[in-house]
Amino acid sequence: MTSEPPNARPYRGVPADQRRARRRAALMEAGLELLGTRGWAATTVRQVCAEAGLNDRYFYENFPDRDAFLLAIIDDQVARATDVILSAARQAPRQLQPRTRAVVTAILDFLTGDPRRAHILTHAFPASPLLQRRRIEIIRTMTAIFTAQTHETLDQVLLPDADIELTGLTLTAGLWELFTTWFRGDLGIDRDHLVDYTVALVLSTTELATPLHHRLH
């Protein structure tokens, strides 16, 4: 009969897999705290383990290296943001203006609800080539959501799929920079103005079909 590995045995009544999940959660929270307050350079394995109160062997139990850990933090926040966006869209009326306003408001609520998220947006991403590369993938993901929502919300989509994708890509990349600039305090507008402008910008893209048709034909 094979004996159970020591690390797999319950400790104080807590199964091994639960203990590991708790350690991973503690590391993720420590990483979010460091990345969202002190920045990318300060989020080292040593500092994360100190913040979490764990030995570094538990870090490598969950993550192969620092880069994988940083991407795990970002991907977790992106997954949460995606859930927020889709939930806001589902709960809003199937009309372009109220649904767009609901989604834009939800995104800003998400970013302002935890100041660490805005700090990552304004400081960590620009400072890290690794996160800059991930930013490209995030923008592509958000572009796909925009395309799906356009088809779901509009009864008749006049733009071809290629142009819808171009529009989503332009909006997503542009709004990323707009929100980053606003969170840095470099724009002299309040939140309501930012929401109104963003909604108007998104709505204006639905009027691209006619001028695009005349320009290309």
CSV table of C-alpha atoms in Angstrom, one decimal:
chain,number,residue,atom,x,y,z
A,1,MET,CA,0.0,0.0,0.0
A,2,THR,CA,1.4,3.4,-1.1
A,3,SER,CA,1.6,6.0,1.7
A,4,GLU,CA,0.2,9.4,1.0
A,5,PRO,CA,2.8,12.1,0.3
A,6,PRO,CA,3.4,14.4,3.4
A,7,ASN,CA,2.2,17.5,1.5
A,8,ALA,CA,-1.0,15.8,0.6
A,9,ARG,CA,-2.0,15.0,4.2
A,10,PRO,CA,-4.6,17.2,5.9
A,11,TYR,CA,-3.1,19.7,8.3
A,12,ARG,CA,-5.2,20.9,11.2
A,13,GLY,CA,-8.2,19.4,9.4
A,14,VAL,CA,-7.5,21.4,6.2
A,15,PRO,CA,-7.0,19.2,3.1
A,16,ALA,CA,-3.8,19.8,1.1
A,17,ASP,CA,-5.5,21.2,-2.0
A,18,GLN,CA,-7.3,23.8,0.1
A,19,ARG,CA,-4.1,24.9,1.8
A,20,ARG,CA,-2.4,25.2,-1.6
A,21,ALA,CA,-5.4,27.3,-2.9
A,22,ARG,CA,-5.1,29.5,0.1
A,23,ARG,CA,-1.4,30.0,-0.4
A,24,ARG,CA,-2.0,30.9,-4.1
A,25,ALA,CA,-4.7,33.3,-3.2
A,26,ALA,CA,-2.4,35.0,-0.6
A,27,LEU,CA,0.4,35.3,-3.2
A,28,MET,CA,-2.0,36.8,-5.8
A,29,GLU,CA,-3.3,39.3,-3.3
A,30,ALA,CA,0.2,40.2,-2.3
A,31,GLY,CA,1.2,40.6,-5.9
A,32,LEU,CA,-1.8,42.8,-6.6
A,33,GLU,CA,-1.0,45.0,-3.6
A,34,LEU,CA,2.6,45.4,-4.7
A,35,LEU,CA,1.9,45.9,-8.4
A,36,GLY,CA,-1.0,48.2,-7.6
A,37,THR,CA,0.9,50.4,-5.1
A,38,ARG,CA,4.6,50.2,-5.6
A,39,GLY,CA,4.8,49.2,-9.3
A,40,TRP,CA,6.2,46.6,-11.6
A,41,ALA,CA,9.9,46.8,-10.5
A,42,ALA,CA,9.0,46.3,-6.9
A,43,THR,CA,6.9,43.2,-7.5
A,44,THR,CA,9.7,40.7,-7.0
A,45,VAL,CA,9.4,37.1,-5.8
A,46,ARG,CA,11.1,38.1,-2.5
A,47,GLN,CA,8.8,41.0,-1.9
A,48,VAL,CA,5.7,39.1,-2.8
A,49,CYS,CA,6.6,36.2,-0.5
A,50,ALA,CA,7.4,38.7,2.3
A,51,GLU,CA,4.0,40.4,1.8
A,52,ALA,CA,2.2,37.1,1.8
A,53,GLY,CA,4.1,35.8,4.7
A,54,LEU,CA,5.2,32.7,2.8
A,55,ASN,CA,8.4,30.9,2.0
A,56,ASP,CA,9.5,31.2,-1.6
A,57,ARG,CA,9.1,27.5,-2.2
A,58,TYR,CA,5.4,28.1,-2.0
A,59,PHE,CA,5.7,30.7,-4.7
A,60,TYR,CA,7.4,28.2,-7.1
A,61,GLU,CA,4.8,25.6,-6.1
A,62,ASN,CA,2.3,27.8,-7.9
A,63,PHE,CA,4.2,29.8,-10.5
A,64,PRO,CA,7.3,28.9,-12.6
A,65,ASP,CA,8.7,32.4,-12.5
A,66,ARG,CA,8.0,36.1,-11.9
A,67,ASP,CA,6.8,36.7,-15.4
A,68,ALA,CA,4.2,34.0,-15.2
A,69,PHE,CA,3.1,35.4,-11.8
A,70,LEU,CA,2.7,38.9,-13.1
A,71,LEU,CA,0.7,37.7,-16.1
A,72,ALA,CA,-1.5,35.7,-13.8
A,73,ILE,CA,-2.4,38.8,-11.8
A,74,ILE,CA,-3.2,40.7,-14.9
A,75,ASP,CA,-5.2,37.9,-16.5
A,76,ASP,CA,-7.2,37.5,-13.2
A,77,GLN,CA,-8.1,41.2,-13.3
A,78,VAL,CA,-9.0,41.1,-17.0
A,79,ALA,CA,-11.2,38.1,-16.3
A,80,ARG,CA,-13.0,40.0,-13.6
A,81,ALA,CA,-13.4,43.1,-15.9
A,82,THR,CA,-14.8,40.9,-18.6
A,83,ASP,CA,-17.4,39.5,-16.3
A,84,VAL,CA,-18.3,43.0,-15.2
A,85,ILE,CA,-18.7,44.1,-18.9
A,86,LEU,CA,-20.8,41.2,-19.9
A,87,SER,CA,-22.9,41.4,-16.8
A,88,ALA,CA,-23.6,45.1,-17.4
A,89,ALA,CA,-24.5,44.3,-21.0
A,90,ARG,CA,-26.9,41.5,-20.1
A,91,GLN,CA,-28.7,43.6,-17.5
A,92,ALA,CA,-29.1,46.7,-19.7
A,93,PRO,CA,-31.9,47.1,-22.3
A,94,ARG,CA,-31.2,45.8,-25.8
A,95,GLN,CA,-30.7,49.3,-27.1
A,96,LEU,CA,-27.4,50.8,-28.1
A,97,GLN,CA,-27.4,54.0,-26.0
A,98,PRO,CA,-28.4,52.6,-22.6
A,99,ARG,CA,-26.3,49.4,-23.1
A,100,THR,CA,-23.3,51.4,-24.0
A,101,ARG,CA,-23.7,53.7,-21.0
A,102,ALA,CA,-24.2,50.8,-18.7
A,103,VAL,CA,-21.0,49.1,-19.9
A,104,VAL,CA,-18.9,52.3,-19.8
A,105,THR,CA,-20.1,53.1,-16.3
A,106,ALA,CA,-19.4,49.5,-15.2
A,107,ILE,CA,-15.8,49.7,-16.6
A,108,LEU,CA,-15.1,52.9,-14.7
A,109,ASP,CA,-16.7,51.6,-11.6
A,110,PHE,CA,-14.5,48.5,-11.8
A,111,LEU,CA,-11.3,50.6,-12.2
A,112,THR,CA,-12.2,53.1,-9.5
A,113,GLY,CA,-13.5,50.5,-7.1
A,114,ASP,CA,-10.0,49.4,-6.3
A,115,PRO,CA,-7.3,52.1,-6.7
A,116,ARG,CA,-4.7,49.5,-7.4
A,117,ARG,CA,-6.3,48.7,-10.7
A,118,ALA,CA,-6.0,52.3,-11.9
A,119,HIS,CA,-2.4,52.3,-10.7
A,120,ILE,CA,-1.6,49.2,-12.7
A,121,LEU,CA,-3.2,50.8,-15.8
A,122,THR,CA,-1.3,54.1,-15.4
A,123,HIS,CA,2.1,52.9,-14.1
A,124,ALA,CA,2.6,49.1,-14.4
A,125,PHE,CA,1.7,48.7,-18.0
A,126,PRO,CA,3.8,51.5,-19.4
A,127,ALA,CA,6.8,50.3,-17.3
A,128,SER,CA,6.8,46.7,-18.4
A,129,PRO,CA,7.5,45.3,-21.9
A,130,LEU,CA,5.9,42.1,-20.7
A,131,LEU,CA,2.7,43.8,-19.8
A,132,GLN,CA,2.8,45.9,-23.0
A,133,ARG,CA,2.8,42.7,-25.0
A,134,ARG,CA,-0.1,41.4,-22.9
A,135,ARG,CA,-1.9,44.7,-23.5
A,136,ILE,CA,-2.1,43.8,-27.2
A,137,GLU,CA,-3.9,40.5,-26.4
A,138,ILE,CA,-6.3,42.3,-24.0
A,139,ILE,CA,-7.2,44.8,-26.7
A,140,ARG,CA,-7.9,41.9,-29.1
A,141,THR,CA,-10.1,40.3,-26.5
A,142,MET,CA,-12.1,43.5,-25.9
A,143,THR,CA,-12.4,44.0,-29.6
A,144,ALA,CA,-14.1,40.6,-29.9
A,145,ILE,CA,-16.5,41.5,-27.1
A,146,PHE,CA,-17.3,44.8,-28.9
A,147,THR,CA,-18.0,42.9,-32.2
A,148,ALA,CA,-20.3,40.4,-30.5
A,149,GLN,CA,-22.2,43.1,-28.6
A,150,THR,CA,-22.6,45.1,-31.8
A,151,HIS,CA,-24.3,42.1,-33.5
A,152,GLU,CA,-26.4,41.3,-30.4
A,153,THR,CA,-27.6,44.9,-29.9
A,154,LEU,CA,-28.3,46.1,-33.4
A,155,ASP,CA,-31.2,44.6,-35.4
A,156,GLN,CA,-29.3,45.5,-38.6
A,157,VAL,CA,-25.5,45.9,-38.8
A,158,LEU,CA,-24.6,47.9,-41.8
A,159,LEU,CA,-20.9,47.6,-41.5
A,160,PRO,CA,-19.2,44.4,-42.8
A,161,ASP,CA,-17.5,42.3,-40.2
A,162,ALA,CA,-14.0,43.5,-41.1
A,163,ASP,CA,-15.0,47.1,-40.5
A,164,ILE,CA,-16.7,46.2,-37.2
A,165,GLU,CA,-13.5,44.6,-36.1
A,166,LEU,CA,-11.5,47.7,-37.2
A,167,THR,CA,-13.9,49.9,-35.3
A,168,GLY,CA,-13.7,47.8,-32.2
A,169,LEU,CA,-9.9,47.8,-32.4
A,170,THR,CA,-9.7,51.5,-32.8
A,171,LEU,CA,-12.2,52.2,-30.0
A,172,THR,CA,-10.6,49.8,-27.6
A,173,ALA,CA,-7.0,50.9,-28.1
A,174,GLY,CA,-8.1,54.6,-28.1
A,175,LEU,CA,-10.2,54.3,-24.9
A,176,TRP,CA,-7.4,52.4,-23.2
A,177,GLU,CA,-5.2,55.5,-23.7
A,178,LEU,CA,-8.0,57.9,-22.9
A,179,PHE,CA,-8.8,56.2,-19.6
A,180,THR,CA,-5.1,56.0,-18.7
A,181,THR,CA,-4.6,59.7,-19.4
A,182,TRP,CA,-7.7,60.5,-17.3
A,183,PHE,CA,-6.6,58.4,-14.3
A,184,ARG,CA,-3.2,60.1,-14.4
A,185,GLY,CA,-5.0,63.4,-13.9
A,186,ASP,CA,-3.9,64.8,-17.2
A,187,LEU,CA,-7.4,65.7,-18.5
A,188,GLY,CA,-9.4,68.6,-17.0
A,189,ILE,CA,-12.7,66.8,-17.1
A,190,ASP,CA,-14.8,65.1,-14.5
A,191,ARG,CA,-16.1,61.5,-14.6
A,192,ASP,CA,-19.5,62.5,-16.0
A,193,HIS,CA,-17.9,64.3,-18.9
A,194,LEU,CA,-15.7,61.2,-19.6
A,195,VAL,CA,-18.7,58.9,-19.6
A,196,ASP,CA,-20.8,61.2,-21.8
A,197,TYR,CA,-17.9,61.6,-24.3
A,198,THR,CA,-17.1,57.9,-24.4
A,199,VAL,CA,-20.8,56.9,-25.0
A,200,ALA,CA,-21.1,59.5,-27.7
A,201,LEU,CA,-17.9,58.3,-29.4
A,202,VAL,CA,-19.1,54.7,-29.4
A,203,LEU,CA,-22.5,55.6,-30.7
A,204,SER,CA,-21.0,57.6,-33.5
A,205,THR,CA,-19.3,54.5,-34.9
A,206,THR,CA,-22.7,53.1,-35.8
A,207,GLU,CA,-22.9,55.9,-38.4
A,208,LEU,CA,-19.8,54.9,-40.3
A,209,ALA,CA,-21.5,52.8,-42.9
A,210,THR,CA,-22.7,55.5,-45.2
A,211,PRO,CA,-19.6,57.7,-45.3
A,212,LEU,CA,-17.4,54.6,-45.6
A,213,HIS,CA,-19.5,53.3,-48.5
A,214,HIS,CA,-19.3,56.6,-50.4
A,215,ARG,CA,-15.6,56.9,-49.8
A,216,LEU,CA,-14.7,53.5,-51.0
A,217,HIS,CA,-17.1,53.2,-53.9
